[in-house]
mmCIF file of C-alpha atoms in Angstrom:
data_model
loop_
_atom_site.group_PDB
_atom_site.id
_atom_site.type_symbol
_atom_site.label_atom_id
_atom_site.label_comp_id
_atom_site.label_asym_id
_atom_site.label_seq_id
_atom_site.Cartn_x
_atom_site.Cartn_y
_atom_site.Cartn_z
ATOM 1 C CA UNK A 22 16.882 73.007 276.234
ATOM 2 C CA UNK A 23 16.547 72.871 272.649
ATOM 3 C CA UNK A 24 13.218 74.440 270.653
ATOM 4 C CA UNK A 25 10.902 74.643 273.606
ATOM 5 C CA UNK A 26 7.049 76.001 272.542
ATOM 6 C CA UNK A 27 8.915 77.379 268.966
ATOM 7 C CA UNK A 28 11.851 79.121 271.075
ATOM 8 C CA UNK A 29 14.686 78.991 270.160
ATOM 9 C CA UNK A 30 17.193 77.569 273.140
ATOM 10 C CA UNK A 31 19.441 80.695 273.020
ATOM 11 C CA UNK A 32 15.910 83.026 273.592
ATOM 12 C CA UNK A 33 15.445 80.931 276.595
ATOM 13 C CA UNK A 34 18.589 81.920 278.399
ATOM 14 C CA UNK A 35 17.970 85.774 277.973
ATOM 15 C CA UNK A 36 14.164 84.927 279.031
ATOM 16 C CA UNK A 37 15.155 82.832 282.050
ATOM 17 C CA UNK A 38 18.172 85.442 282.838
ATOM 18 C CA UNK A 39 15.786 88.191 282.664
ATOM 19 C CA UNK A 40 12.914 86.909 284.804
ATOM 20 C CA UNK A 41 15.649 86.043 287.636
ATOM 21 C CA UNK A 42 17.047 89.204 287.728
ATOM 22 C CA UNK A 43 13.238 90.976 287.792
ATOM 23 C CA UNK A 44 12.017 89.088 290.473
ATOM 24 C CA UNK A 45 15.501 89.602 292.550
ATOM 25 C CA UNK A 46 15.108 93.446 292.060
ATOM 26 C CA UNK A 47 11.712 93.295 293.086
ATOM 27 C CA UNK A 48 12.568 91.686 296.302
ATOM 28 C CA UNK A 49 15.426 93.946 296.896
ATOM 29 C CA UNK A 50 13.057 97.085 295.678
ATOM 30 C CA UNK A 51 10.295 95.907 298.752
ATOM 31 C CA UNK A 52 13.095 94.809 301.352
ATOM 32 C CA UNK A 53 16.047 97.349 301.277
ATOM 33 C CA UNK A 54 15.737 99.484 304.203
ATOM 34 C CA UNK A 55 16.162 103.014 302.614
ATOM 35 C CA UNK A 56 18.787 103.830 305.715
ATOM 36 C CA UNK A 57 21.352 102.005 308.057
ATOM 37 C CA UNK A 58 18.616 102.783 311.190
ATOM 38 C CA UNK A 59 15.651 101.530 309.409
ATOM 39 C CA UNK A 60 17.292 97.938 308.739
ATOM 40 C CA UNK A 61 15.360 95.772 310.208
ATOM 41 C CA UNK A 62 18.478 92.911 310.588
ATOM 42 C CA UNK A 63 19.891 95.060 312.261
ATOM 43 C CA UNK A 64 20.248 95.519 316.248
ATOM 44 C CA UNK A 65 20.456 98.369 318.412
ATOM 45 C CA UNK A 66 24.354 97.931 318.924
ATOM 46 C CA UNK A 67 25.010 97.898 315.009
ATOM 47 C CA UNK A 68 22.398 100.681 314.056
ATOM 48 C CA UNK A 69 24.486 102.489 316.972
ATOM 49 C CA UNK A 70 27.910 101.596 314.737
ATOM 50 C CA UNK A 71 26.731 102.939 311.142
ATOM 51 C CA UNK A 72 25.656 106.112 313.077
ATOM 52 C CA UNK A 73 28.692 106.312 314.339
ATOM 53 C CA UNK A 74 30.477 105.785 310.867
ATOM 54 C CA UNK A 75 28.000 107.970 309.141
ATOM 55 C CA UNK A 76 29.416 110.783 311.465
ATOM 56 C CA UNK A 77 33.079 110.150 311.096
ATOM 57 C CA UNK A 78 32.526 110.411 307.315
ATOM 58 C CA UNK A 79 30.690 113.495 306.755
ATOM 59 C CA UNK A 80 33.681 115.690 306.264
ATOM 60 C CA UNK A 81 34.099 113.055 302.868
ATOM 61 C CA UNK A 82 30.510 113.296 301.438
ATOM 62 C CA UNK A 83 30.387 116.595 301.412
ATOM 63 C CA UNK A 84 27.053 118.955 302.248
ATOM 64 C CA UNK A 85 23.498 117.474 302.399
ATOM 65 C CA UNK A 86 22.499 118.745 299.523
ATOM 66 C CA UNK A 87 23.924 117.496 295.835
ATOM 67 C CA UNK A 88 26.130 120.522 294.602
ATOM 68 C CA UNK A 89 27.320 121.562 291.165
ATOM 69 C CA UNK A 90 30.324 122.969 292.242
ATOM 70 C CA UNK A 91 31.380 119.050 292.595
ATOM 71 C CA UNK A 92 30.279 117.955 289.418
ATOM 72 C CA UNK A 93 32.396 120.249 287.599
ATOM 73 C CA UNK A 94 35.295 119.168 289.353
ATOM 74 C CA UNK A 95 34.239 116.078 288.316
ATOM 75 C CA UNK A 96 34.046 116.752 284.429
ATOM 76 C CA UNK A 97 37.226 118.686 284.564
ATOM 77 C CA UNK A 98 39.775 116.424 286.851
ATOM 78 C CA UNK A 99 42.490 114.709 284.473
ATOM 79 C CA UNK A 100 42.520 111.775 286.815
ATOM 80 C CA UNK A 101 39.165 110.697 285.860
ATOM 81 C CA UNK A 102 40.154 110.568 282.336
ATOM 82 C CA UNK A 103 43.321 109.254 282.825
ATOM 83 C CA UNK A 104 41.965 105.611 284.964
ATOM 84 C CA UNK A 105 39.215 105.903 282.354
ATOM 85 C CA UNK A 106 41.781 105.375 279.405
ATOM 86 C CA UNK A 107 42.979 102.888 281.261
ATOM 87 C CA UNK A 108 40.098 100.408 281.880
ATOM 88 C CA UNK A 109 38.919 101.223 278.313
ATOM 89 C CA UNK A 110 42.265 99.257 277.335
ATOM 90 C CA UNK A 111 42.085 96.699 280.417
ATOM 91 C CA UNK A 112 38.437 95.935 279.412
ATOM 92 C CA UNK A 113 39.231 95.063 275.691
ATOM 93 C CA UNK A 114 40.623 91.919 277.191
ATOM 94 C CA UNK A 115 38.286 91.085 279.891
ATOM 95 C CA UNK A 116 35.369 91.628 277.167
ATOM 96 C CA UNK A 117 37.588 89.763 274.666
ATOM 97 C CA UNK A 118 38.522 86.620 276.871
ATOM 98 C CA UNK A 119 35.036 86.339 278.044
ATOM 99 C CA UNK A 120 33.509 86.134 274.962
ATOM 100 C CA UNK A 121 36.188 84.428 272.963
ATOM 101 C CA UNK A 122 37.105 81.838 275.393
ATOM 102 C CA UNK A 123 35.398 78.819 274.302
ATOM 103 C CA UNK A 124 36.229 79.909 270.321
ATOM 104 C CA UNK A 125 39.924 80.137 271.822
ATOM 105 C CA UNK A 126 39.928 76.544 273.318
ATOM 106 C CA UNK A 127 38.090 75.136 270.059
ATOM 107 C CA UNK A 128 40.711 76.921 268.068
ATOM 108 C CA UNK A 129 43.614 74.780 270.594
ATOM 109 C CA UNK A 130 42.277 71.384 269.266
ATOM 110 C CA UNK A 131 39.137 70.679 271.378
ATOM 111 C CA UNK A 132 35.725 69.804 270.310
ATOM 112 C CA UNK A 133 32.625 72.326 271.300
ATOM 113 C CA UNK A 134 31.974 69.997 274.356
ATOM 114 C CA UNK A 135 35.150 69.936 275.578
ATOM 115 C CA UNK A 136 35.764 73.665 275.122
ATOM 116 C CA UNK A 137 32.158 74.384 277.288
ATOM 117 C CA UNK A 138 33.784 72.377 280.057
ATOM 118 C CA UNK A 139 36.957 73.204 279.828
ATOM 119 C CA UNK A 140 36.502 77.534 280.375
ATOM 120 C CA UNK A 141 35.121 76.998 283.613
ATOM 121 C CA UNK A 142 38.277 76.343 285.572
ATOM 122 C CA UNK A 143 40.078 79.410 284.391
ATOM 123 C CA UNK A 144 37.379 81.606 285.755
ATOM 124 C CA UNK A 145 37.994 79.495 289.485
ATOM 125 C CA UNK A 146 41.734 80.734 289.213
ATOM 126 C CA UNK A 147 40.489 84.152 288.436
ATOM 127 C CA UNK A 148 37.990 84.166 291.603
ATOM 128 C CA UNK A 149 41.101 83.193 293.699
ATOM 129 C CA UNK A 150 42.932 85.904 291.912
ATOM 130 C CA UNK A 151 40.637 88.620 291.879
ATOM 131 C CA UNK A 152 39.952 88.028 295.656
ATOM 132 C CA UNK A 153 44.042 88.027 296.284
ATOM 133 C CA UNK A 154 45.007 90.630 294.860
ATOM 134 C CA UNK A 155 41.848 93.152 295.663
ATOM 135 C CA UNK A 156 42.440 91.987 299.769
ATOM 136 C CA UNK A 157 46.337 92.846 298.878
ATOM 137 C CA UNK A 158 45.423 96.289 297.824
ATOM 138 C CA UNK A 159 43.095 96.907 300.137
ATOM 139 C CA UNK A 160 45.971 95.882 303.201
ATOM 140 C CA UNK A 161 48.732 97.892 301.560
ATOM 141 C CA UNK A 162 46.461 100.716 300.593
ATOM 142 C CA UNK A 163 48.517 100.584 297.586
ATOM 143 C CA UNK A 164 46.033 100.681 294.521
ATOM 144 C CA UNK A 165 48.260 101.967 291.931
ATOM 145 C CA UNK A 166 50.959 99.719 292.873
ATOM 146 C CA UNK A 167 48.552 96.655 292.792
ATOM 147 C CA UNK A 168 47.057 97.547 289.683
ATOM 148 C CA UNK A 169 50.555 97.736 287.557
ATOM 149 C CA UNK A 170 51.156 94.223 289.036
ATOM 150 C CA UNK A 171 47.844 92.451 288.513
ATOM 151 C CA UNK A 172 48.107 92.151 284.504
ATOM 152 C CA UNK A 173 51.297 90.935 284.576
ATOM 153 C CA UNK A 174 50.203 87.189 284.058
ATOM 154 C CA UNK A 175 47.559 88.052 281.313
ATOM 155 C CA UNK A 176 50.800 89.496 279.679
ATOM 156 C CA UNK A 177 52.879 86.642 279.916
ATOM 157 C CA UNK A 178 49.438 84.151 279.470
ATOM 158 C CA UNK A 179 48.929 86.261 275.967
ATOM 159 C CA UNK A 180 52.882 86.059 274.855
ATOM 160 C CA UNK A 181 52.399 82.142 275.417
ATOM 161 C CA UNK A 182 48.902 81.756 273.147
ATOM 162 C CA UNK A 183 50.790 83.696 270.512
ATOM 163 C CA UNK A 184 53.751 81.344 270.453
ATOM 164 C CA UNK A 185 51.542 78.040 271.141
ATOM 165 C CA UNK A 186 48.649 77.186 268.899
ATOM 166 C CA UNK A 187 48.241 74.265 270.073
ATOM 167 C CA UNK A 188 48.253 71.811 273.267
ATOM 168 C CA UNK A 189 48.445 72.117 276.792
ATOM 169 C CA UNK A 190 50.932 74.881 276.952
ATOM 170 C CA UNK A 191 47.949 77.019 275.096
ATOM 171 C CA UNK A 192 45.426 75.712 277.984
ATOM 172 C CA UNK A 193 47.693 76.982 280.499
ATOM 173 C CA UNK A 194 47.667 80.436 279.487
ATOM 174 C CA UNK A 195 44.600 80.838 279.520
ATOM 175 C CA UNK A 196 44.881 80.699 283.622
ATOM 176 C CA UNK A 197 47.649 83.263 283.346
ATOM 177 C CA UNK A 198 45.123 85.276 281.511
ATOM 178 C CA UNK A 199 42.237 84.792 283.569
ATOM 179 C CA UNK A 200 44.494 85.176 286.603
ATOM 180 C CA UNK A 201 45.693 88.599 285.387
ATOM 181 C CA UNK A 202 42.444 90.265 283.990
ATOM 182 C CA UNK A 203 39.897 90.378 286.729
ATOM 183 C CA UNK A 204 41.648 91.560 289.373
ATOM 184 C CA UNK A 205 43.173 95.061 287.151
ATOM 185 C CA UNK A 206 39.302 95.939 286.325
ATOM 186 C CA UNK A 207 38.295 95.329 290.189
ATOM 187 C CA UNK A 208 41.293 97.150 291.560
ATOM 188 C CA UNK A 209 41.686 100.213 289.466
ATOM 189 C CA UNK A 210 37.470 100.530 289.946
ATOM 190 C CA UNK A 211 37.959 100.653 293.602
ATOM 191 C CA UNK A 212 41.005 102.997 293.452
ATOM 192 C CA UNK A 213 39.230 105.451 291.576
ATOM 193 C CA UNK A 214 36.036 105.008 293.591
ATOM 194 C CA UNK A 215 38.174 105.795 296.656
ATOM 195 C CA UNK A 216 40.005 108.990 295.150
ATOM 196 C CA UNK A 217 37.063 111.198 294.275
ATOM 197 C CA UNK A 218 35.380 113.033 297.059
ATOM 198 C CA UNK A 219 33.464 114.260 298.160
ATOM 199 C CA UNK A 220 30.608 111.989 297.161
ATOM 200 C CA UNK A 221 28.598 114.785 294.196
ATOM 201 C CA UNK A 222 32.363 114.356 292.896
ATOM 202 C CA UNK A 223 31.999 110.504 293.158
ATOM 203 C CA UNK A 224 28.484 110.090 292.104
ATOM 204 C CA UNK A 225 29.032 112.363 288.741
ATOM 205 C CA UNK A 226 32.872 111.250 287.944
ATOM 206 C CA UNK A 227 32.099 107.267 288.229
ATOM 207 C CA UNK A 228 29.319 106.728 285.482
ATOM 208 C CA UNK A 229 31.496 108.417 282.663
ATOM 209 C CA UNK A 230 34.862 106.386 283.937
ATOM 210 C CA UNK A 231 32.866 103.042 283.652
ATOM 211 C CA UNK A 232 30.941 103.667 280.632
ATOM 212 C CA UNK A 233 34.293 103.885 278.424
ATOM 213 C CA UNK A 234 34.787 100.395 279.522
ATOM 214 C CA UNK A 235 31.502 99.223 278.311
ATOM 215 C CA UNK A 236 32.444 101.620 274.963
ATOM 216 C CA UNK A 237 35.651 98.659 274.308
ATOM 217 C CA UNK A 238 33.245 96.044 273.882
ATOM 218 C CA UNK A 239 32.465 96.821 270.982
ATOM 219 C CA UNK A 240 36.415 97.025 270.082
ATOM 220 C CA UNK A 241 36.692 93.274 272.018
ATOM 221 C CA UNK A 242 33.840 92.115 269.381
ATOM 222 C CA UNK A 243 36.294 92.598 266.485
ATOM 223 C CA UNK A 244 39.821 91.407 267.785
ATOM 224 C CA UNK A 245 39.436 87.632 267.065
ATOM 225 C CA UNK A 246 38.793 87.519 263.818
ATOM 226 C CA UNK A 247 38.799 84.102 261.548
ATOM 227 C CA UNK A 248 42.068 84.935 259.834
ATOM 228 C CA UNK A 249 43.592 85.292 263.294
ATOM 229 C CA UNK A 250 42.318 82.014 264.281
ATOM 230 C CA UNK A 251 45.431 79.334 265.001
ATOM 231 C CA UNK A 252 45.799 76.378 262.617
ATOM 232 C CA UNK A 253 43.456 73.162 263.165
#
């Protein structure tokens, strides 16, 4: 966009970014039905269904009423901290490929215009992946076992940017990386998610498991440093 009415282009985004996501929360704020039989795109026959589901998970969510008793549990189950360890490690990546990506292609040979246009294909491989491998774990009901296998291309992308600073060899791992990153984050969220019950155990474990993995952006900020950089 440029310096529109003495903004700065990069202001814009984070204006334009911001108003979109206001006005969608308003509409969702005014339109979400605050239960399953209140929807109003819903008919009887499906309003009928989530009753029925609602009923053949109460013995998971635990009483009506939010208990302590949970939340401890919560605070003091290794597992929690465990998975959290790990997606504070996954997410160094993620935050770090995300970030870096266009700097990365740049640093492979390719002008800033090229590198723009370029990171967008990885990120279709990774859609495919994420979707794969997430639909995998959810058939197998194998999350841990999914999980150890997702991140093995990011490995083997990583091992092949180390050894190739330049060309198309260095371009191609940057799908195995994509591939391998998205779908690790996704999968061990959702395993997690689906280990803690009753739901006070869910609500109060989840925020402190996904807020380490916001905590390793700021150690993703710092791994690609300019003496790091490959040769140009």
């Amino acid at each position: 966009m440029g310096d529109q009415h003495g903004i700065s282009a990069w202001r814009w985004l984070f204006i334009i970014e911001g108003i979109i996501s206001i006005v969608i929360c308003g509409i969702v704020w005014f339109s979400l039905p605050r239960s399953a039989e209140q929807a109003w795109f819903l008919n009887e026959e499906e309003k009928a269904l989530m009753r029925a589901r609602k009923a053949r998970d109460a013995r998971f969510k635990g009483a009506a009423e939010f208990s302590w008793k949970f939340a401890k549990r919560a605070f003091t189950d290794p597992f929690v901290y465990m998975t959290a360890s790990l997606l504070f490690a996954s997410s160094i990546p993620l935050f770090g490929f995300t970030t870096f990506l266009p700097t990365m292609l740049r640093g492979l040979g390719h002008t800033g215009l090229e590198a723009n246009y370029l990171s967008t294909p990885p990120y279709i491989l990774a859609s495919i992946s994420l979707i794969s491998w997430t639909t995998l774990s959810d058939k197998l009901n194998k999350g841990a076992l999914v999980a150890m296998l997702a991140p093995l291309p990011c490995i083997l992308g990583y091992i092949i940017i180390v050894g190739t600073p330049k060309g198309g060899a260095g371009y191609a791992a940057m799908f195995l990386c994509a591939a391998g990153i998205y779908p690790y984050n996704a999968t061990l969220l959702t395993w997690v998610s689906n280990n803690l019950a009753p739901d006070d155990k869910r609500s109060v474990g989840i925020p402190p498991f996904a807020s380490r993995a916001n905590i390793s952006g700021i150690v993703a900020s710092q791994i690609y440093t300019p003496s790091g950089a490959p040769p140009t």
